[in-house]
mmCIF file of C-alpha atoms in Angstrom:
data_model
loop_
_atom_site.group_PDB
_atom_site.id
_atom_site.type_symbol
_atom_site.label_atom_id
_atom_site.label_comp_id
_atom_site.label_asym_id
_atom_site.label_seq_id
_atom_site.Cartn_x
_atom_site.Cartn_y
_atom_site.Cartn_z
ATOM 1 C CA MET A 1 9.757 1.426 -21.765
ATOM 2 C CA ASN A 2 12.781 -0.867 -21.752
ATOM 3 C CA ILE A 3 14.412 -2.608 -18.819
ATOM 4 C CA LEU A 4 16.651 -5.647 -18.374
ATOM 5 C CA ILE A 5 16.615 -7.755 -15.206
ATOM 6 C CA LYS A 6 19.710 -9.955 -14.968
ATOM 7 C CA ASN A 7 21.009 -12.797 -12.801
ATOM 8 C CA VAL A 8 17.651 -13.574 -11.223
ATOM 9 C CA ASN A 9 15.555 -16.610 -10.355
ATOM 10 C CA ILE A 10 12.714 -16.474 -12.898
ATOM 11 C CA VAL A 11 9.472 -18.116 -11.743
ATOM 12 C CA ASP A 12 5.927 -18.198 -13.056
ATOM 13 C CA GLU A 13 3.458 -21.063 -13.365
ATOM 14 C CA SER A 14 5.592 -22.801 -16.007
ATOM 15 C CA HIS A 15 9.122 -21.342 -15.636
ATOM 16 C CA SER A 16 11.693 -21.904 -12.932
ATOM 17 C CA PHE A 17 15.269 -21.090 -13.903
ATOM 18 C CA TYR A 18 18.148 -18.661 -13.355
ATOM 19 C CA GLY A 19 18.674 -16.079 -16.071
ATOM 20 C CA ASP A 20 17.655 -12.729 -17.551
ATOM 21 C CA LEU A 21 14.415 -11.102 -18.687
ATOM 22 C CA TYR A 22 14.162 -8.142 -21.080
ATOM 23 C CA ILE A 23 11.153 -5.838 -21.397
ATOM 24 C CA GLU A 24 10.871 -3.650 -24.507
ATOM 25 C CA ASN A 25 8.210 -1.002 -25.117
ATOM 26 C CA GLY A 26 6.315 -2.213 -22.083
ATOM 27 C CA LYS A 27 6.097 -5.858 -23.224
ATOM 28 C CA ILE A 28 8.137 -8.911 -22.318
ATOM 29 C CA LYS A 29 10.483 -9.320 -25.278
ATOM 30 C CA GLU A 30 13.028 -11.992 -24.336
ATOM 31 C CA ILE A 31 13.814 -14.500 -21.595
ATOM 32 C CA GLY A 32 17.153 -16.298 -21.585
ATOM 33 C CA LEU A 33 20.784 -16.308 -20.522
ATOM 34 C CA ASP A 34 23.343 -13.521 -20.793
ATOM 35 C CA ILE A 35 21.000 -11.075 -22.567
ATOM 36 C CA LYS A 36 22.744 -7.818 -23.472
ATOM 37 C CA ARG A 37 20.861 -4.568 -24.131
ATOM 38 C CA GLU A 38 21.674 -0.869 -23.824
ATOM 39 C CA CYS A 39 18.962 0.114 -21.366
ATOM 40 C CA GLU A 40 18.193 0.419 -17.660
ATOM 41 C CA THR A 41 19.475 -2.740 -15.993
ATOM 42 C CA ILE A 42 18.675 -4.327 -12.633
ATOM 43 C CA ASP A 43 20.915 -6.948 -11.041
ATOM 44 C CA GLY A 44 18.485 -9.418 -9.486
ATOM 45 C CA ASN A 45 21.094 -11.521 -7.727
ATOM 46 C CA GLY A 46 19.556 -13.181 -4.667
ATOM 47 C CA LEU A 47 16.014 -12.238 -5.698
ATOM 48 C CA THR A 48 13.153 -13.981 -7.493
ATOM 49 C CA LEU A 49 11.398 -12.455 -10.498
ATOM 50 C CA MET A 50 7.691 -13.289 -10.879
ATOM 51 C CA PRO A 51 4.789 -11.907 -12.897
ATOM 52 C CA SER A 52 3.193 -9.089 -10.931
ATOM 53 C CA PHE A 53 0.076 -10.121 -9.072
ATOM 54 C CA ILE A 54 -3.551 -9.776 -10.179
ATOM 55 C CA ASP A 55 -6.282 -9.386 -7.574
ATOM 56 C CA MET A 56 -9.780 -10.544 -8.511
ATOM 57 C CA HIS A 57 -11.384 -8.882 -5.492
ATOM 58 C CA VAL A 58 -10.638 -5.338 -4.299
ATOM 59 C CA HIS A 59 -12.492 -2.339 -2.853
ATOM 60 C CA PHE A 60 -11.006 1.124 -3.492
ATOM 61 C CA ARG A 61 -14.062 3.013 -2.087
ATOM 62 C CA ASP A 62 -13.989 5.559 -4.897
ATOM 63 C CA PRO A 63 -16.415 7.269 -5.497
ATOM 64 C CA GLY A 64 -18.184 7.999 -2.255
ATOM 65 C CA PHE A 65 -16.056 6.648 0.573
ATOM 66 C CA THR A 66 -12.693 8.200 -0.174
ATOM 67 C CA TYR A 67 -11.967 8.848 3.493
ATOM 68 C CA LYS A 68 -11.315 5.078 3.625
ATOM 69 C CA GLU A 69 -9.414 4.735 0.323
ATOM 70 C CA ASP A 70 -9.291 6.250 -3.127
ATOM 71 C CA ILE A 71 -7.961 5.143 -6.484
ATOM 72 C CA GLU A 72 -4.543 6.729 -5.939
ATOM 73 C CA THR A 73 -3.911 5.392 -2.419
ATOM 74 C CA GLY A 74 -5.337 2.015 -3.367
ATOM 75 C CA SER A 75 -3.075 1.897 -6.417
ATOM 76 C CA ARG A 76 -0.033 2.703 -4.284
ATOM 77 C CA ALA A 77 -1.012 -0.033 -1.843
ATOM 78 C CA ALA A 78 -1.335 -2.430 -4.778
ATOM 79 C CA LEU A 79 2.132 -1.577 -6.092
ATOM 80 C CA ARG A 80 3.651 -1.972 -2.634
ATOM 81 C CA GLY A 81 2.138 -5.451 -2.532
ATOM 82 C CA GLY A 82 3.357 -6.394 -6.027
ATOM 83 C CA PHE A 83 -0.001 -5.968 -7.804
ATOM 84 C CA THR A 84 -0.355 -4.088 -11.095
ATOM 85 C CA TYR A 85 -3.950 -5.106 -11.920
ATOM 86 C CA VAL A 86 -6.990 -5.199 -9.655
ATOM 87 C CA ASN A 87 -10.665 -5.978 -10.120
ATOM 88 C CA LEU A 88 -12.824 -3.472 -8.233
ATOM 89 C CA MET A 89 -16.167 -4.295 -6.667
ATOM 90 C CA ALA A 90 -19.243 -2.154 -7.288
ATOM 91 C CA ASN A 91 -20.248 -1.164 -3.733
ATOM 92 C CA THR A 92 -19.208 2.470 -4.083
ATOM 93 C CA ASN A 93 -21.438 5.509 -3.570
ATOM 94 C CA PRO A 94 -23.136 5.800 -5.944
ATOM 95 C CA ILE A 95 -23.087 2.069 -6.607
ATOM 96 C CA CYS A 96 -21.530 1.261 -9.968
ATOM 97 C CA SER A 97 -24.795 0.666 -11.793
ATOM 98 C CA SER A 98 -24.231 3.170 -14.584
ATOM 99 C CA LEU A 99 -21.906 4.117 -17.406
ATOM 100 C CA GLU A 100 -21.230 7.379 -15.573
ATOM 101 C CA VAL A 101 -19.611 5.614 -12.594
ATOM 102 C CA LEU A 102 -17.777 3.144 -14.837
ATOM 103 C CA GLU A 103 -16.245 5.964 -16.837
ATOM 104 C CA TYR A 104 -15.415 7.965 -13.705
ATOM 105 C CA VAL A 105 -13.370 5.097 -12.259
ATOM 106 C CA ASN A 106 -11.658 4.243 -15.523
ATOM 107 C CA ASN A 107 -10.826 7.847 -16.363
ATOM 108 C CA LYS A 108 -9.488 8.551 -12.892
ATOM 109 C CA ALA A 109 -7.330 5.414 -12.980
ATOM 110 C CA LYS A 110 -5.885 6.471 -16.346
ATOM 111 C CA GLU A 111 -5.249 9.973 -15.066
ATOM 112 C CA ILE A 112 -3.388 8.653 -12.024
ATOM 113 C CA GLY A 113 -1.611 6.108 -14.203
ATOM 114 C CA LEU A 114 -0.174 3.829 -11.517
ATOM 115 C CA ILE A 115 -1.852 0.468 -12.164
ATOM 116 C CA ASP A 116 -4.431 -1.098 -14.464
ATOM 117 C CA LEU A 117 -7.848 -1.986 -13.162
ATOM 118 C CA HIS A 118 -11.277 -3.276 -14.055
ATOM 119 C CA GLN A 119 -14.387 -1.856 -12.436
ATOM 120 C CA CYS A 120 -17.214 -4.349 -11.965
ATOM 121 C CA LEU A 121 -20.721 -3.345 -12.906
ATOM 122 C CA SER A 122 -23.381 -4.165 -10.333
ATOM 123 C CA ILE A 123 -25.668 -7.055 -11.199
ATOM 124 C CA THR A 124 -28.797 -5.272 -9.979
ATOM 125 C CA LYS A 125 -29.503 -1.540 -10.025
ATOM 126 C CA ASP A 126 -28.159 0.007 -6.819
ATOM 127 C CA PHE A 127 -28.029 -3.508 -5.313
ATOM 128 C CA ASP A 128 -31.838 -3.634 -5.121
ATOM 129 C CA GLY A 129 -31.707 -7.374 -5.776
ATOM 130 C CA LYS A 130 -34.226 -7.409 -8.612
ATOM 131 C CA THR A 131 -33.668 -4.773 -11.328
ATOM 132 C CA LEU A 132 -31.326 -5.869 -14.133
ATOM 133 C CA THR A 133 -31.420 -2.658 -16.155
ATOM 134 C CA PRO A 134 -27.648 -1.982 -15.737
ATOM 135 C CA LEU A 135 -26.853 -5.266 -17.478
ATOM 136 C CA LYS A 136 -29.373 -4.660 -20.246
ATOM 137 C CA GLU A 137 -28.409 -1.025 -20.863
ATOM 138 C CA LEU A 138 -24.659 -1.746 -20.933
ATOM 139 C CA ALA A 139 -24.746 -5.022 -22.859
ATOM 140 C CA GLY A 140 -21.787 -5.169 -25.231
ATOM 141 C CA ASN A 141 -19.823 -2.447 -23.437
ATOM 142 C CA LYS A 142 -16.117 -3.209 -23.734
ATOM 143 C CA LEU A 143 -15.326 -1.715 -20.323
ATOM 144 C CA ILE A 144 -17.070 -4.629 -18.624
ATOM 145 C CA LYS A 145 -15.467 -8.014 -17.964
ATOM 146 C CA ALA A 146 -17.241 -8.971 -14.740
ATOM 147 C CA ILE A 147 -20.396 -8.142 -12.789
ATOM 148 C CA SER A 148 -21.092 -8.465 -9.072
ATOM 149 C CA ASP A 149 -23.286 -7.388 -6.193
ATOM 150 C CA ASP A 150 -20.391 -8.155 -3.858
ATOM 151 C CA GLY A 151 -20.961 -7.029 -0.293
ATOM 152 C CA LYS A 152 -24.620 -7.958 -0.522
ATOM 153 C CA GLY A 153 -25.291 -10.689 -3.059
ATOM 154 C CA VAL A 154 -28.398 -11.393 -5.130
ATOM 155 C CA MET A 155 -31.141 -13.020 -3.075
ATOM 156 C CA GLY A 156 -33.635 -13.762 -5.841
ATOM 157 C CA SER A 157 -32.810 -17.024 -7.609
ATOM 158 C CA ARG A 158 -34.710 -16.127 -10.772
ATOM 159 C CA THR A 159 -32.983 -12.736 -10.853
ATOM 160 C CA MET A 160 -29.598 -14.413 -10.565
ATOM 161 C CA MET A 161 -30.478 -16.870 -13.325
ATOM 162 C CA ASP A 162 -31.574 -14.053 -15.633
ATOM 163 C CA ALA A 163 -28.364 -12.168 -14.837
ATOM 164 C CA MET A 164 -26.303 -15.243 -15.692
ATOM 165 C CA ASN A 165 -28.068 -15.552 -19.037
ATOM 166 C CA ILE A 166 -27.260 -11.912 -19.859
ATOM 167 C CA ALA A 167 -23.672 -12.462 -18.724
ATOM 168 C CA LEU A 168 -23.390 -15.540 -20.935
ATOM 169 C CA GLU A 169 -24.467 -13.509 -23.966
ATOM 170 C CA ASN A 170 -21.820 -10.873 -23.186
ATOM 171 C CA ASN A 171 -19.011 -13.236 -22.085
ATOM 172 C CA TRP A 172 -18.986 -11.602 -18.631
ATOM 173 C CA VAL A 173 -17.906 -13.288 -15.414
ATOM 174 C CA VAL A 174 -20.531 -13.329 -12.658
ATOM 175 C CA ILE A 175 -18.809 -12.874 -9.285
ATOM 176 C CA SER A 176 -20.902 -14.264 -6.453
ATOM 177 C CA HIS A 177 -20.956 -12.992 -2.895
ATOM 178 C CA ALA A 178 -22.420 -16.161 -1.402
ATOM 179 C CA GLU A 179 -24.561 -15.148 1.549
ATOM 180 C CA ASP A 180 -28.214 -16.000 1.993
ATOM 181 C CA HIS A 181 -29.494 -13.167 4.167
ATOM 182 C CA GLU A 182 -32.377 -15.281 5.448
ATOM 183 C CA PHE A 183 -29.771 -17.188 7.440
ATOM 184 C CA SER A 184 -27.136 -14.502 8.146
ATOM 185 C CA ASP A 185 -28.462 -13.738 11.625
ATOM 186 C CA ILE A 186 -28.776 -17.451 12.407
ATOM 187 C CA ASP A 187 -25.585 -19.012 11.062
ATOM 188 C CA MET A 188 -23.122 -17.393 8.667
ATOM 189 C CA ARG A 189 -21.805 -20.831 7.704
ATOM 190 C CA LEU A 190 -25.255 -21.922 6.586
ATOM 191 C CA ALA A 191 -25.728 -18.600 4.800
ATOM 192 C CA GLU A 192 -22.595 -19.146 2.704
ATOM 193 C CA ASN A 193 -23.245 -22.815 2.036
ATOM 194 C CA MET A 194 -26.856 -22.326 0.913
ATOM 195 C CA MET A 195 -26.006 -19.572 -1.550
ATOM 196 C CA THR A 196 -22.931 -21.373 -2.871
ATOM 197 C CA TRP A 197 -25.042 -24.417 -3.713
ATOM 198 C CA ARG A 198 -27.666 -22.244 -5.407
ATOM 199 C CA ASP A 199 -25.253 -20.293 -7.578
ATOM 200 C CA ILE A 200 -23.391 -23.432 -8.633
ATOM 201 C CA SER A 201 -26.718 -25.005 -9.613
ATOM 202 C CA LEU A 202 -27.618 -21.936 -11.689
ATOM 203 C CA ALA A 203 -24.188 -21.884 -13.366
ATOM 204 C CA LYS A 204 -24.577 -25.555 -14.269
ATOM 205 C CA TYR A 205 -27.982 -24.795 -15.772
ATOM 206 C CA THR A 206 -27.078 -21.613 -17.672
ATOM 207 C CA GLY A 207 -23.459 -22.310 -18.600
ATOM 208 C CA ALA A 208 -22.456 -18.796 -17.507
ATOM 209 C CA LYS A 209 -19.002 -18.072 -16.119
ATOM 210 C CA LEU A 210 -19.365 -18.062 -12.330
ATOM 211 C CA HIS A 211 -16.595 -16.966 -9.987
ATOM 212 C CA MET A 212 -17.188 -17.708 -6.316
ATOM 213 C CA ALA A 213 -15.673 -14.960 -4.172
ATOM 214 C CA HIS A 214 -13.947 -15.477 -0.793
ATOM 215 C CA VAL A 215 -14.863 -19.171 -0.331
ATOM 216 C CA SER A 216 -14.375 -19.930 3.344
ATOM 217 C CA THR A 217 -16.173 -23.101 4.485
ATOM 218 C CA LYS A 218 -15.399 -26.753 3.963
ATOM 219 C CA GLU A 219 -18.931 -27.411 2.694
ATOM 220 C CA ALA A 220 -18.896 -24.564 0.150
ATOM 221 C CA MET A 221 -15.568 -25.788 -1.158
ATOM 222 C CA GLU A 222 -16.922 -29.332 -1.406
ATOM 223 C CA TYR A 223 -19.807 -28.128 -3.603
ATOM 224 C CA ILE A 224 -17.378 -26.379 -5.943
ATOM 225 C CA VAL A 225 -14.955 -29.311 -6.050
ATOM 226 C CA GLU A 226 -17.830 -31.621 -6.971
ATOM 227 C CA ALA A 227 -18.875 -29.325 -9.827
ATOM 228 C CA LYS A 228 -15.332 -28.953 -11.143
ATOM 229 C CA SER A 229 -14.771 -32.716 -10.882
ATOM 230 C CA ASN A 230 -17.835 -33.217 -13.053
ATOM 231 C CA GLY A 231 -16.472 -31.019 -15.808
ATOM 232 C CA TYR A 232 -18.052 -27.633 -15.083
ATOM 233 C CA SER A 233 -15.067 -25.557 -16.148
ATOM 234 C CA ASN A 234 -17.231 -22.401 -16.210
ATOM 235 C CA ILE A 235 -17.023 -22.335 -12.389
ATOM 236 C CA THR A 236 -13.993 -20.736 -10.746
ATOM 237 C CA LEU A 237 -13.210 -19.590 -7.212
ATOM 238 C CA GLU A 238 -10.911 -17.571 -5.009
ATOM 239 C CA VAL A 239 -9.825 -17.845 -1.393
ATOM 240 C CA THR A 240 -8.418 -15.022 0.706
ATOM 241 C CA PRO A 241 -5.048 -14.922 2.465
ATOM 242 C CA HIS A 242 -6.803 -14.427 5.795
ATOM 243 C CA HIS A 243 -8.973 -17.510 5.430
ATOM 244 C CA ILE A 244 -5.946 -19.721 4.769
ATOM 245 C CA ALA A 245 -3.754 -18.140 7.457
ATOM 246 C CA LEU A 246 -6.160 -17.593 10.367
ATOM 247 C CA ASN A 247 -8.689 -19.611 12.324
ATOM 248 C CA THR A 248 -11.057 -18.819 15.170
ATOM 249 C CA GLU A 249 -8.468 -19.902 17.743
ATOM 250 C CA ILE A 250 -6.050 -17.242 16.463
ATOM 251 C CA SER A 251 -8.362 -14.375 15.552
ATOM 252 C CA ASN A 252 -11.926 -13.149 15.927
ATOM 253 C CA TYR A 253 -11.302 -10.174 13.625
ATOM 254 C CA ARG A 254 -14.531 -9.190 11.904
ATOM 255 C CA VAL A 255 -14.590 -9.970 8.198
ATOM 256 C CA ASN A 256 -17.357 -11.209 5.908
ATOM 257 C CA PRO A 257 -17.379 -14.154 5.479
ATOM 258 C CA PRO A 258 -16.042 -14.714 9.000
ATOM 259 C CA ILE A 259 -12.761 -16.314 9.989
ATOM 260 C CA ARG A 260 -13.559 -20.024 10.122
ATOM 261 C CA GLU A 261 -12.542 -23.098 12.094
ATOM 262 C CA GLU A 262 -9.192 -24.875 11.698
ATOM 263 C CA GLU A 263 -10.954 -27.713 9.844
ATOM 264 C CA ASP A 264 -12.132 -25.226 7.225
ATOM 265 C CA ARG A 265 -8.697 -23.638 6.910
ATOM 266 C CA ARG A 266 -7.053 -27.010 6.391
ATOM 267 C CA PHE A 267 -9.676 -28.003 3.809
ATOM 268 C CA LEU A 268 -9.094 -24.802 1.806
ATOM 269 C CA ILE A 269 -5.351 -25.433 1.779
ATOM 270 C CA ASP A 270 -5.856 -29.056 0.709
ATOM 271 C CA ALA A 271 -8.128 -27.875 -2.132
ATOM 272 C CA ILE A 272 -5.405 -25.460 -3.234
ATOM 273 C CA LYS A 273 -2.798 -28.220 -3.225
ATOM 274 C CA LYS A 274 -5.090 -30.481 -5.270
ATOM 275 C CA GLY A 275 -5.546 -27.761 -7.906
ATOM 276 C CA TYR A 276 -9.193 -26.879 -7.363
ATOM 277 C CA VAL A 277 -8.651 -23.232 -6.390
ATOM 278 C CA ASP A 278 -8.162 -20.677 -9.161
ATOM 279 C CA ALA A 279 -7.086 -17.516 -7.386
ATOM 280 C CA ILE A 280 -5.968 -15.765 -4.241
ATOM 281 C CA GLY A 281 -8.247 -12.735 -3.874
ATOM 282 C CA THR A 282 -7.500 -10.328 -1.045
ATOM 283 C CA ASP A 283 -10.972 -8.794 -0.594
ATOM 284 C CA HIS A 284 -8.997 -5.623 0.230
ATOM 285 C CA ALA A 285 -11.608 -3.735 2.279
ATOM 286 C CA PRO A 286 -10.307 -0.467 3.750
ATOM 287 C CA HIS A 287 -12.112 1.082 6.725
ATOM 288 C CA SER A 288 -11.375 3.956 9.030
ATOM 289 C CA LYS A 289 -10.588 3.248 12.674
ATOM 290 C CA GLU A 290 -13.994 4.674 13.635
ATOM 291 C CA ASP A 291 -15.856 2.453 11.135
ATOM 292 C CA LYS A 292 -14.086 -0.656 12.451
ATOM 293 C CA GLU A 293 -14.985 0.293 16.004
ATOM 294 C CA LYS A 294 -18.608 0.503 14.877
ATOM 295 C CA GLY A 295 -18.387 -3.060 13.532
ATOM 296 C CA ALA A 296 -17.665 -2.637 9.810
ATOM 297 C CA PRO A 297 -16.466 -6.011 8.426
ATOM 298 C CA GLY A 298 -13.296 -6.240 6.358
ATOM 299 C CA MET A 299 -9.543 -5.757 6.282
ATOM 300 C CA VAL A 300 -6.912 -4.339 3.975
ATOM 301 C CA GLY A 301 -4.975 -7.058 2.169
ATOM 302 C CA LEU A 302 -3.006 -5.906 -0.860
ATOM 303 C CA GLU A 303 0.211 -5.112 1.005
ATOM 304 C CA THR A 304 0.386 -8.369 2.959
ATOM 305 C CA ALA A 305 -1.055 -10.868 0.460
ATOM 306 C CA PHE A 306 2.143 -12.232 -1.036
ATOM 307 C CA SER A 307 4.063 -12.731 2.195
ATOM 308 C CA ILE A 308 1.098 -14.364 3.948
ATOM 309 C CA SER A 309 0.332 -16.624 0.981
ATOM 310 C CA TYR A 310 3.988 -17.519 0.409
ATOM 311 C CA THR A 311 4.609 -18.341 4.058
ATOM 312 C CA THR A 312 1.351 -20.246 4.572
ATOM 313 C CA LEU A 313 1.253 -22.178 1.309
ATOM 314 C CA VAL A 314 4.858 -22.589 0.139
ATOM 315 C CA LYS A 315 6.933 -22.635 3.321
ATOM 316 C CA GLU A 316 4.419 -24.296 5.637
ATOM 317 C CA ASN A 317 2.423 -26.515 3.267
ATOM 318 C CA ASN A 318 4.878 -27.350 0.466
ATOM 319 C CA LEU A 319 2.969 -25.770 -2.409
ATOM 320 C CA SER A 320 5.344 -25.008 -5.258
ATOM 321 C CA LEU A 321 6.185 -21.394 -5.996
ATOM 322 C CA ASN A 322 5.028 -22.098 -9.559
ATOM 323 C CA ASN A 323 1.567 -22.927 -8.272
ATOM 324 C CA LEU A 324 1.482 -19.846 -6.069
ATOM 325 C CA SER A 325 2.305 -17.765 -9.150
ATOM 326 C CA LYS A 326 -0.568 -19.438 -10.962
ATOM 327 C CA LEU A 327 -2.941 -18.526 -8.118
ATOM 328 C CA MET A 328 -1.792 -14.920 -7.775
ATOM 329 C CA SER A 329 -1.063 -14.088 -11.424
ATOM 330 C CA GLY A 330 -1.596 -16.623 -14.207
ATOM 331 C CA ARG A 331 -5.095 -17.911 -13.561
ATOM 332 C CA PRO A 332 -6.631 -14.561 -12.551
ATOM 333 C CA GLY A 333 -5.254 -13.130 -15.797
ATOM 334 C CA GLU A 334 -6.940 -15.911 -17.751
ATOM 335 C CA ILE A 335 -10.273 -15.442 -15.969
ATOM 336 C CA LEU A 336 -10.259 -11.703 -16.700
ATOM 337 C CA GLY A 337 -8.991 -12.183 -20.262
ATOM 338 C CA ILE A 338 -5.880 -10.008 -20.007
ATOM 339 C CA LYS A 339 -2.319 -10.539 -21.243
ATOM 340 C CA LYS A 340 -0.778 -10.327 -17.812
ATOM 341 C CA GLY A 341 0.291 -12.836 -15.211
ATOM 342 C CA LYS A 342 2.815 -14.908 -17.162
ATOM 343 C CA LEU A 343 6.475 -14.425 -18.056
ATOM 344 C CA THR A 344 5.857 -14.990 -21.751
ATOM 345 C CA PRO A 345 7.064 -12.876 -24.698
ATOM 346 C CA GLY A 346 4.249 -10.612 -25.829
ATOM 347 C CA TYR A 347 2.694 -10.350 -22.376
ATOM 348 C CA ASP A 348 2.676 -7.045 -20.522
ATOM 349 C CA GLY A 349 5.992 -6.217 -18.881
ATOM 350 C CA ASP A 350 4.452 -6.273 -15.411
ATOM 351 C CA VAL A 351 6.798 -8.111 -13.035
ATOM 352 C CA VAL A 352 7.787 -8.138 -9.387
ATOM 353 C CA LEU A 353 11.078 -8.812 -7.631
ATOM 354 C CA VAL A 354 10.707 -10.558 -4.283
ATOM 355 C CA ASP A 355 13.134 -11.573 -1.564
ATOM 356 C CA LEU A 356 11.907 -14.983 -0.457
ATOM 357 C CA ASN A 357 14.386 -15.197 2.409
ATOM 358 C CA LYS A 358 13.446 -11.871 3.974
ATOM 359 C CA LYS A 359 11.321 -12.144 7.093
ATOM 360 C CA THR A 360 9.271 -9.059 7.873
ATOM 361 C CA LYS A 361 6.898 -7.985 10.613
ATOM 362 C CA VAL A 362 3.552 -6.515 9.559
ATOM 363 C CA ASN A 363 3.469 -2.830 10.485
ATOM 364 C CA SER A 364 0.312 -1.095 9.307
ATOM 365 C CA GLU A 365 1.889 2.327 9.831
ATOM 366 C CA GLU A 366 4.034 1.573 6.767
ATOM 367 C CA PHE A 367 1.022 0.820 4.582
ATOM 368 C CA ALA A 368 0.417 2.979 1.521
ATOM 369 C CA SER A 369 -3.313 2.433 2.009
ATOM 370 C CA LYS A 370 -5.249 5.131 3.848
ATOM 371 C CA SER A 371 -6.610 2.402 6.105
ATOM 372 C CA LYS A 372 -4.718 0.295 8.615
ATOM 373 C CA ASN A 373 -7.366 -2.312 9.497
ATOM 374 C CA THR A 374 -5.528 -5.645 9.606
ATOM 375 C CA PRO A 375 -5.568 -8.633 11.961
ATOM 376 C CA PHE A 376 -1.946 -9.368 11.017
ATOM 377 C CA GLU A 377 -0.398 -6.461 12.920
ATOM 378 C CA GLY A 378 2.920 -7.542 14.445
ATOM 379 C CA MET A 379 2.908 -10.995 12.828
ATOM 380 C CA GLU A 380 5.991 -12.148 10.910
ATOM 381 C CA TYR A 381 6.053 -13.633 7.421
ATOM 382 C CA TYR A 382 8.616 -14.504 4.767
ATOM 383 C CA GLY A 383 8.691 -12.990 1.300
ATOM 384 C CA GLU A 384 9.179 -9.262 0.811
ATOM 385 C CA VAL A 385 8.179 -7.356 -2.319
ATOM 386 C CA VAL A 386 11.344 -5.440 -3.274
ATOM 387 C CA THR A 387 10.438 -3.865 -6.639
ATOM 388 C CA THR A 388 7.278 -3.689 -8.731
ATOM 389 C CA ILE A 389 7.682 -2.990 -12.439
ATOM 390 C CA LYS A 390 4.687 -2.039 -14.593
ATOM 391 C CA GLY A 391 5.050 -1.849 -18.358
ATOM 392 C CA GLY A 392 8.822 -1.866 -18.073
ATOM 393 C CA LYS A 393 8.890 1.035 -15.599
ATOM 394 C CA ILE A 394 9.856 0.777 -11.942
ATOM 395 C CA SER A 395 6.668 1.814 -10.148
ATOM 396 C CA TYR A 396 7.602 0.801 -6.601
ATOM 397 C CA LYS A 397 10.911 0.137 -4.908
ATOM 398 C CA ARG A 398 11.312 -0.885 -1.286
#
């Protein structure tokens, strides 16, 4: 599919200039000035063209909980937020501990054909915390890039070490939900900090690729910064838009890990500005109104991620737009080993047009997601996703 975007501000982690970008047969073919092609053409005057976003941490609830979300509605929510690739967690029903569930998700995504995705395999069978048969039985399977027991975590240290060794052999990323359940009912801060320290220690020992999900405390971030500063490049991390935009004075909305103190929020932002953070991961967690009223933790995030991150990091804290692109596109693409996330010839023609000057009010009734659970209702942010293009085809237009 061919498309030419002209007269636009072109920004990724290494580009920042005014010009044109041409996509041919679904791949970025040319970037430059005054490009002329006989094909569909978009005038991007007044807009900014960026690589579409890649989310390391998403729940689509399919199979098993499709009253909350399914692959089609989740994909439409992703496109509305500027995402064309998401990494799905394994806490479905049944849990993704088998080739059958892996193939179901992948085949359904291909059938729907809206975005690309990766489905994580669970670390332990049905999240039992001890049985590693899924990893052993599916070793070498090309569908798998990452494994995780997200939503629960792996309590046994020896089990986690053995899982890391299997992951190392298969070049898989181990995504850690850092929560020590022995401390969850005492102090959720301690629960996150204890498990973060443990998993970093195991990653140092094994050499496996470890990705720390939804880092939220100052102490957990300090452990990761120390490891990175000492050369452990196998350790990566994400933070969520809600943990950098909210604190306990603003919101007590129930998410896991919880909204933290202002000191934590500031520390996360400082770590981003110093280059220690690898990704913005939404932890898009759809729930029905009834489930939220019963106390289910989580919020939807795909459709608000860019505007919240842009406003909080770029407008309020002077992060460059190049660095935001690296967090939302370039680095996640590298971690997952895909040719997306950069405006480079040969990369997938997945791009997004945004209006950085447009201020919008969050209205969950406009969401494409089935679920409307957000603490940002009625709040105003800059940066509107205008058009999402996947493989050279317009897949969403505001």
